[in-house]
Short mmCIF file of C-alpha atoms and ligand atoms in Angstrom, two decimals:
data_model
loop_
_atom_site.label_atom_id
_atom_site.label_comp_id
_atom_site.label_asym_id
_atom_site.label_seq_id
_atom_site.Cartn_x
_atom_site.Cartn_y
_atom_site.Cartn_z
CA MET A 16 76.69 121.82 164.78
CA ALA A 17 78.61 118.68 165.67
CA THR A 18 78.29 115.63 162.73
CA GLU A 19 77.45 112.55 163.14
CA ALA A 20 80.18 110.31 162.60
CA LYS A 21 79.98 107.39 159.64
CA PRO A 22 80.43 104.13 161.35
CA ALA A 23 83.70 102.95 160.88
CA ALA A 24 84.48 100.27 157.71
CA PRO A 25 84.74 97.20 158.89
CA THR A 26 88.34 95.93 159.22
CA GLU A 27 88.94 92.67 157.81
CA ASP A 28 91.41 89.55 158.79
CA PRO A 29 93.94 90.71 156.21
CA VAL A 30 94.78 86.87 155.96
CA LYS A 31 91.41 85.91 154.99
CA LEU A 32 90.76 88.41 152.91
CA ALA A 33 93.98 87.60 150.57
CA GLU A 34 92.46 84.22 150.66
CA PHE A 35 89.30 85.69 149.26
CA GLU A 36 90.73 87.95 146.70
CA ALA A 37 92.75 84.97 145.32
CA ARG A 38 89.51 82.78 144.67
CA CYS A 39 87.79 85.53 143.10
CA ASP A 40 91.44 86.07 141.10
CA ARG A 41 90.95 82.07 140.11
CA GLY A 42 87.28 82.65 138.78
CA GLU A 43 86.06 80.20 141.66
CA THR A 44 82.70 80.76 142.83
CA ILE A 45 81.88 82.13 146.58
CA GLU A 46 78.77 80.47 148.29
CA PRO A 47 76.49 81.73 151.36
CA LYS A 48 78.42 80.01 154.00
CA ASP A 49 81.65 81.11 152.98
CA TRP A 50 83.96 83.76 154.65
CA MET A 51 83.80 87.16 152.70
CA PRO A 52 84.16 90.48 153.34
CA GLU A 53 81.41 92.70 154.99
CA LYS A 54 81.82 95.26 151.94
CA TYR A 55 81.52 92.39 149.04
CA ARG A 56 78.08 91.14 151.27
CA ARG A 57 76.85 94.87 151.27
CA GLN A 58 77.86 95.50 147.75
CA LEU A 59 76.26 92.85 146.50
CA THR A 60 73.24 93.00 148.85
CA ARG A 61 72.46 96.39 147.48
CA MET A 62 73.04 95.64 143.75
CA MET A 63 70.83 92.42 143.80
CA SER A 64 68.06 93.92 146.05
CA GLN A 65 67.94 96.81 143.56
CA HIS A 66 67.96 94.30 140.64
CA ALA A 67 65.13 92.76 142.17
CA HIS A 68 62.81 95.61 142.72
CA SER A 69 63.41 96.59 138.98
CA GLU A 70 61.96 93.50 138.02
CA VAL A 71 58.93 93.74 139.93
CA VAL A 72 58.42 97.68 139.25
CA GLY A 73 59.00 96.83 135.36
CA MET A 74 55.60 94.73 135.37
CA LEU A 75 54.16 98.02 135.57
CA PRO A 76 55.17 99.84 132.14
CA GLU A 77 53.97 96.56 130.16
CA GLY A 78 51.23 95.72 132.61
CA ASN A 79 49.43 98.86 131.55
CA TRP A 80 48.99 97.25 128.07
CA ILE A 81 47.68 94.12 128.78
CA THR A 82 43.68 94.98 128.55
CA ARG A 83 44.68 96.73 125.05
CA ALA A 84 46.71 94.00 123.56
CA PRO A 85 45.45 93.90 119.80
CA ASN A 86 44.84 89.90 119.69
CA LEU A 87 44.92 87.12 121.89
CA ARG A 88 48.49 85.99 120.88
CA ARG A 89 49.75 89.13 121.51
CA LYS A 90 48.41 89.22 125.05
CA MET A 91 49.16 85.43 126.02
CA CYS A 92 52.80 86.71 125.14
CA LEU A 93 52.45 89.89 126.99
CA ILE A 94 50.63 88.33 130.52
CA ALA A 95 53.48 85.70 130.21
CA LYS A 96 56.53 88.31 130.04
CA VAL A 97 55.03 90.34 133.07
CA GLN A 98 54.60 87.13 135.13
CA ASP A 99 58.33 85.83 134.18
CA GLU A 100 59.18 89.46 135.33
CA GLY A 101 57.73 89.04 138.57
CA GLY A 102 58.61 85.40 138.71
CA HIS A 103 62.71 87.15 138.03
CA GLY A 104 62.51 89.42 141.17
CA LEU A 105 61.39 86.03 143.28
CA TYR A 106 64.44 84.89 142.37
CA ILE A 107 66.94 87.76 142.99
CA TYR A 108 65.05 89.04 146.14
CA CYS A 109 65.76 84.66 147.46
CA GLY A 110 69.41 84.96 146.22
CA THR A 111 69.64 88.14 148.17
CA GLU A 112 68.51 86.92 150.78
CA THR A 113 71.30 84.32 151.21
CA LEU A 114 74.08 87.39 152.28
CA GLY A 115 71.67 88.02 155.50
CA THR A 116 69.09 90.68 154.96
CA ASP A 117 65.61 89.31 154.69
CA ARG A 118 62.81 90.23 151.66
CA ALA A 119 60.77 92.07 154.16
CA GLU A 120 63.76 94.82 155.25
CA LEU A 121 64.83 94.76 151.36
CA ILE A 122 61.43 95.81 150.33
CA ASP A 123 61.25 98.16 153.00
CA GLN A 124 64.19 100.30 151.78
CA TYR A 125 63.12 100.35 148.21
CA LEU A 126 59.22 101.16 149.09
CA TYR A 127 59.88 103.97 152.22
CA GLY A 128 63.56 104.19 152.26
CA THR A 129 66.34 104.66 149.57
CA ALA A 130 66.79 102.12 147.78
CA LYS A 131 67.25 102.53 144.02
CA TYR A 132 65.54 100.75 140.90
CA SER A 133 66.59 101.14 137.37
CA SER A 134 65.95 104.10 135.66
CA ILE A 135 64.12 102.57 132.38
CA PHE A 136 60.88 102.18 134.83
CA ASN A 137 60.10 105.58 135.14
CA TYR A 138 59.07 106.02 131.76
CA PRO A 139 55.90 105.70 130.32
CA THR A 140 54.25 103.59 127.68
CA LEU A 141 52.36 105.64 125.40
CA THR A 142 51.27 103.62 122.93
CA TRP A 143 51.36 99.63 121.85
CA ALA A 144 54.46 99.92 119.73
CA ASP A 145 56.42 100.74 123.40
CA ILE A 146 55.77 97.27 124.26
CA GLY A 147 57.41 95.55 121.00
CA VAL A 148 60.38 98.49 122.07
CA ILE A 149 60.61 97.61 125.69
CA GLY A 150 61.03 93.78 124.76
CA TRP A 151 63.46 94.44 121.95
CA LEU A 152 65.76 97.35 123.61
CA VAL A 153 64.98 96.98 127.38
CA ASP A 154 65.16 93.25 127.58
CA GLY A 155 68.08 93.49 125.19
CA ALA A 156 70.20 95.76 127.36
CA ALA A 157 68.83 93.43 130.11
CA ILE A 158 70.57 90.41 128.40
CA VAL A 159 73.45 91.84 127.83
CA ASN A 160 74.07 92.80 131.25
CA GLN A 161 72.64 89.73 132.38
CA THR A 162 74.77 87.26 130.59
CA MET A 163 77.73 88.86 131.92
CA LEU A 164 76.36 88.29 135.56
CA ALA A 165 75.61 84.85 134.49
CA HIS A 166 79.05 84.62 135.34
CA ALA A 167 79.69 86.89 138.71
CA SER A 168 81.87 85.73 141.50
CA TYR A 169 78.30 84.95 143.78
CA GLY A 170 77.12 81.47 143.24
CA PRO A 171 73.23 82.35 144.25
CA TYR A 172 73.15 85.35 141.78
CA ALA A 173 74.89 83.96 138.70
CA ARG A 174 72.68 80.52 138.68
CA ALA A 175 69.85 83.04 138.75
CA MET A 176 70.84 85.12 135.79
CA ILE A 177 71.11 81.66 133.57
CA ARG A 178 67.59 81.06 133.97
CA ILE A 179 66.39 84.74 133.65
CA CYS A 180 68.46 85.57 130.46
CA LYS A 181 66.57 82.05 128.93
CA GLU A 182 63.56 83.79 129.58
CA GLU A 183 64.47 87.55 128.65
CA ASN A 184 65.72 86.07 125.10
CA PHE A 185 62.39 84.86 125.05
CA HIS A 186 61.19 88.09 125.75
CA LYS A 187 63.66 90.03 123.37
CA ARG A 188 62.39 87.88 120.46
CA GLN A 189 58.59 88.67 120.98
CA GLY A 190 59.46 92.44 121.52
CA TYR A 191 61.80 92.09 117.86
CA GLU A 192 59.11 90.19 115.93
CA LEU A 193 56.49 93.19 117.16
CA CYS A 194 58.27 95.48 116.04
CA ALA A 195 59.22 93.87 112.74
CA THR A 196 55.45 93.46 112.06
CA LEU A 197 54.85 96.97 112.76
CA ALA A 198 57.71 98.20 110.84
CA ARG A 199 56.41 96.54 107.71
CA GLY A 200 52.52 97.65 108.02
CA THR A 201 50.73 100.87 107.96
CA PRO A 202 52.48 104.01 107.29
CA ALA A 203 50.69 104.94 110.95
CA GLN A 204 52.06 101.63 112.20
CA LYS A 205 56.00 102.07 111.07
CA ALA A 206 55.70 105.76 112.51
CA MET A 207 54.30 104.41 115.76
CA VAL A 208 57.12 101.90 116.53
CA GLN A 209 59.83 104.08 115.31
CA ASP A 210 58.36 107.01 117.65
CA ALA A 211 58.71 104.63 120.13
CA VAL A 212 62.27 103.63 119.40
CA ASN A 213 62.70 107.16 119.75
CA ARG A 214 61.69 107.58 123.11
CA TRP A 215 63.29 104.71 124.17
CA TRP A 216 66.51 104.42 122.30
CA TRP A 217 68.42 106.92 124.97
CA PRO A 218 66.98 105.94 128.30
CA SER A 219 68.06 102.20 127.47
CA LEU A 220 71.57 103.12 127.05
CA MET A 221 71.32 104.95 130.37
CA MET A 222 70.49 101.50 131.93
CA PHE A 223 73.83 100.36 131.93
CA GLY A 224 75.03 103.42 134.34
CA PRO A 225 77.17 105.89 134.31
CA HIS A 226 80.36 106.40 132.37
CA ASP A 227 83.12 103.97 134.28
CA THR A 228 84.93 107.21 135.17
CA ASN A 229 81.69 108.26 137.21
CA SER A 230 80.99 104.89 138.83
CA PRO A 231 81.89 104.83 142.14
CA HIS A 232 81.26 101.07 142.86
CA SER A 233 82.87 99.05 139.58
CA ALA A 234 86.20 99.43 141.04
CA ASP A 235 85.17 96.64 143.72
CA LEU A 236 82.54 94.98 141.57
CA LEU A 237 85.43 94.41 139.01
CA ARG A 238 88.13 93.61 141.16
CA TRP A 239 85.45 90.76 142.89
CA LYS A 240 84.30 89.52 139.56
CA VAL A 241 80.45 90.30 140.38
CA LYS A 242 80.85 92.38 137.23
CA GLN A 243 83.29 90.95 134.57
CA LYS A 244 82.76 93.85 132.07
CA SER A 245 82.71 98.06 132.92
CA ASN A 246 79.36 99.79 132.47
CA ASP A 247 80.33 101.68 128.82
CA ASP A 248 81.93 97.83 127.68
CA LEU A 249 78.58 96.70 127.80
CA ARG A 250 76.99 99.75 126.49
CA GLN A 251 78.86 99.75 123.60
CA ARG A 252 78.24 95.90 122.94
CA PHE A 253 74.56 96.62 122.99
CA VAL A 254 74.87 99.10 120.51
CA ASN A 255 77.13 97.22 118.25
CA LEU A 256 74.29 94.27 118.32
CA THR A 257 71.33 96.73 117.96
CA VAL A 258 72.16 99.06 115.36
CA PRO A 259 72.26 96.54 112.66
CA GLN A 260 69.11 94.94 114.13
CA ALA A 261 67.46 98.24 113.51
CA GLN A 262 68.65 98.40 110.28
CA ALA A 263 67.45 94.80 109.27
CA ILE A 264 63.57 95.97 109.99
CA GLY A 265 63.73 99.38 108.47
CA LEU A 266 64.11 101.55 111.32
CA THR A 267 66.52 104.20 112.57
CA LEU A 268 67.99 105.01 115.83
CA PRO A 269 67.84 109.00 117.06
CA ASP A 270 71.22 109.66 117.33
CA PRO A 271 72.88 112.04 114.14
CA ASP A 272 76.68 110.90 115.77
CA LEU A 273 76.25 107.12 115.46
CA LYS A 274 79.08 106.01 112.85
CA LEU A 275 80.91 102.77 112.10
CA ASP A 276 84.49 102.91 113.26
CA GLN A 277 86.21 100.83 110.74
CA ALA A 278 89.03 100.32 112.31
CA THR A 279 87.24 98.75 115.68
CA GLY A 280 83.96 97.34 114.22
CA ASP A 281 82.29 99.63 117.50
CA TRP A 282 79.65 102.02 116.21
CA LYS A 283 80.74 105.21 117.80
CA PHE A 284 77.66 106.90 119.20
CA GLY A 285 76.59 110.70 120.89
CA GLU A 286 76.51 111.70 124.31
CA ILE A 287 74.07 110.45 126.46
CA ASP A 288 72.32 113.36 128.53
CA TRP A 289 73.13 112.72 132.15
CA SER A 290 71.51 115.35 133.59
CA GLU A 291 68.18 113.28 132.27
CA PHE A 292 70.00 110.43 134.07
CA ASN A 293 70.55 112.21 137.09
CA ALA A 294 66.84 113.47 137.68
CA VAL A 295 65.72 109.98 136.76
CA ILE A 296 67.34 108.01 139.37
CA ALA A 297 67.22 111.17 142.41
CA GLY A 298 63.36 110.28 141.63
CA ASN A 299 62.50 113.16 139.01
CA GLY A 300 61.40 111.25 136.31
CA PRO A 301 58.56 111.43 134.16
CA MET A 302 56.79 108.54 136.12
CA ASN A 303 59.02 107.94 139.63
CA ARG A 304 56.00 108.89 141.61
CA GLU A 305 53.23 106.90 139.97
CA ARG A 306 55.56 103.93 139.83
CA ILE A 307 56.45 104.07 143.73
CA ALA A 308 52.98 104.50 144.60
CA ALA A 309 51.56 101.79 142.85
CA ARG A 310 54.16 99.62 144.22
CA ARG A 311 53.18 101.09 147.52
CA LYS A 312 49.78 100.61 147.24
CA ALA A 313 49.97 97.06 145.98
CA HIS A 314 52.50 96.46 149.03
CA GLU A 315 49.90 97.62 151.52
CA GLU A 316 47.06 96.00 149.71
CA GLY A 317 48.65 92.76 149.95
CA ALA A 318 49.64 92.73 153.66
CA TRP A 319 46.79 90.72 154.58
CA VAL A 320 48.28 87.97 152.23
CA ARG A 321 51.51 87.91 154.10
CA GLU A 322 49.58 87.81 157.18
CA ALA A 323 47.76 84.85 156.14
CA ALA A 324 50.88 82.87 155.27
CA ALA A 325 53.17 83.41 158.26
CA ALA A 326 49.52 82.13 159.90
CA TYR A 327 49.53 78.68 157.81
CA ALA A 328 53.04 78.39 158.20
CA ALA A 329 52.99 78.97 162.11
CA LYS A 330 49.83 76.49 162.32
CA HIS A 331 51.83 73.65 160.32
CA GLN A 332 55.04 74.02 162.04
CA PRO A 333 55.92 71.19 164.28
CA ALA A 334 55.54 72.32 167.86
CA ALA A 335 59.13 72.18 169.69
CA GLY A 336 60.37 68.83 170.25
CA GLN A 337 57.93 67.19 168.21
CA ALA A 338 59.76 67.96 165.16
CA ALA A 339 61.78 64.46 165.11
N1 FAQ B 418 69.19 102.88 137.24
O1 FAQ B 418 78.83 102.97 140.35
P1 FAQ B 418 77.48 102.57 139.51
C1 FAQ B 418 65.33 94.60 133.25
C2 FAQ B 418 73.08 103.77 140.11
S1 FAQ B 418 66.27 94.31 134.49
C3 FAQ B 418 68.88 103.37 138.48
O2 FAQ B 418 77.64 102.54 138.11
P2 FAQ B 418 76.85 99.68 139.86
C4 FAQ B 418 64.97 93.28 132.91
C5 FAQ B 418 73.89 102.92 140.99
O3 FAQ B 418 73.03 101.90 141.72
C6 FAQ B 418 66.93 95.86 134.78
N2 FAQ B 418 70.40 103.77 139.28
O4 FAQ B 418 76.72 101.40 140.09
C7 FAQ B 418 63.39 93.76 133.03
C8 FAQ B 418 74.35 103.71 142.14
O5 FAQ B 418 73.56 104.20 143.14
P3 FAQ B 418 73.82 103.45 144.65
C9 FAQ B 418 68.19 95.73 136.26
C10 FAQ B 418 71.52 103.51 138.51
O6 FAQ B 418 76.25 99.05 140.69
C11 FAQ B 418 62.95 93.96 131.31
C12 FAQ B 418 74.99 104.63 140.99
O7 FAQ B 418 73.99 104.82 140.20
N3 FAQ B 418 69.13 95.57 135.98
O8 FAQ B 418 65.48 95.40 132.77
C13 FAQ B 418 71.35 103.21 137.26
O9 FAQ B 418 78.34 99.57 139.98
C14 FAQ B 418 61.96 94.47 131.11
C15 FAQ B 418 76.56 104.87 140.80
O10 FAQ B 418 76.64 103.49 139.50
C16 FAQ B 418 69.81 95.28 137.22
O11 FAQ B 418 70.06 95.76 138.50
C17 FAQ B 418 70.03 102.76 136.50
N4 FAQ B 418 70.29 102.37 134.95
O12 FAQ B 418 76.39 99.29 138.38
C18 FAQ B 418 62.07 93.91 133.54
C19 FAQ B 418 71.22 94.61 136.81
N5 FAQ B 418 72.79 102.77 137.01
O13 FAQ B 418 73.65 102.11 144.76
C20 FAQ B 418 61.27 94.24 132.92
C21 FAQ B 418 72.21 94.58 137.96
C22 FAQ B 418 73.25 103.24 138.13
O14 FAQ B 418 74.99 103.93 145.30
C23 FAQ B 418 60.70 94.63 131.96
N6 FAQ B 418 72.46 95.78 138.19
N7 FAQ B 418 72.96 103.49 138.79
O15 FAQ B 418 72.84 104.63 145.17
C24 FAQ B 418 73.86 95.95 137.66
O16 FAQ B 418 74.46 95.55 136.57
C25 FAQ B 418 74.63 97.26 137.89
O17 FAQ B 418 74.03 97.60 139.21
C26 FAQ B 418 74.20 98.72 137.32
C27 FAQ B 418 74.96 99.95 137.95
C28 FAQ B 418 75.18 98.55 135.88
C29 FAQ B 418 72.71 99.14 136.77
#
C-alpha cells in the first residue's frame, strides 16, 4: 500500500534565517510582525497552545473543591485562584493567536484532535489537602518553568508570563500555607497532607517533560531561546527549592533515593516512572477521559454564548464605507 507523503519542511530564505538566528543569539525579542521561520512559528503555536489548554483544564481538579472549602477565607482564595487560571489561559490564547492561528482552531485541536495539555491535570483531587499540595507543588513547578519563559524570545509569550508568574506566586503561597496549617494540625490532618504529597510529588516532577535525551523539541527551542533551560535543569531546580520547604513544615517526599550531593548542592532524586508519564500523555491517565469530557461539555454548552457575542459584534460593526 502506498504511504501518503508528509508535507515537506518549508525551505527558508538562508539570509533571513541567519539574521533571525543572530537576533535570537543576541537575546532580541521577536514580535508578531517580524520575519520568523515557519518552524519557529509552528513550535511556538504548539507549545503556547498546549500551555493555554493546560491552564484551562487545570481549573477542573481544584474547581472540584470550591463547594467543599472548609471556611470562607479558603473558599475565597480557591475561587480567585481558579479564576486566575482561566485568565492565564486567555492571555496565552491571545498570545498564540498573534502567530496566525485563531483560538477556535486551537481549541478544536485540543478538544477533538491530538493537541496535548499538561499531564499533571489528569490526576484526581481526593482530599482537601490536595488543594494545598497543588498550590505548593504544581504552581511551584509551573513558576520554575514560567520564570524562565518570561525571558522567552517571543515577546507576546514572555510578557504574558510576567503577569502570570506574579499570580502563580500567590497561588503557591496560599497552597504552602494550607499545607503548613494541616501539617501542624491534628494527626489525621497531618496524615492527610502527607498522603497528598505522596500522590502529587512524582507527577509534579513529570510536569517538566521527558529527560533531555528524550525531548525532541528542546534543541530548536533552546537554540531559538524560547526555552532558556532544559527540562532536566528546571526539574533539578524545582527539587532543590522544594526539599527544604518540605523539611520546614515537617513533611517528607516519597523518594528513598533523595540525597544531597555535597559537591554540587543538588538534591539527587530517584528515577521517574516514565511508563506512567507516557501513559498519561497518551490519554490513559487516571482522569484523562473525565477531563476531556468535562471540557467538551463546557465548550458545547457555551456555543450560544459565542454565537451571541459574534452577533453582537456584527451588529455594532460600522457598516462598510461608514467607518471613517
Ligand atoms: N504533559 O520535546 P518535549 C500550570 C509532550 S501550567 C503533557 O520535551 P517541549 C499552571 C510535549 O508536548 C502547566 N505533555 O517538549 C497551573 C511533546 O509532545 P508533542 C503547563 C508533555 O515542548 C497550575 C512531547 O511530550 N505548562 O501548571 C509534557 O520541548 C495549577 C515531547 O516533549 C506549560 O505548558 C507534560 N508534562 O517541552 C494551572 C509550560 N511534557 O507536542 C492550574 C510551557 C512534555 O510533540 C492549576 N511548556 N510533553 O505532541 C513547556 O515549557 C514545554 O512545552 C514542556 C515540554 C517543558 C512542557
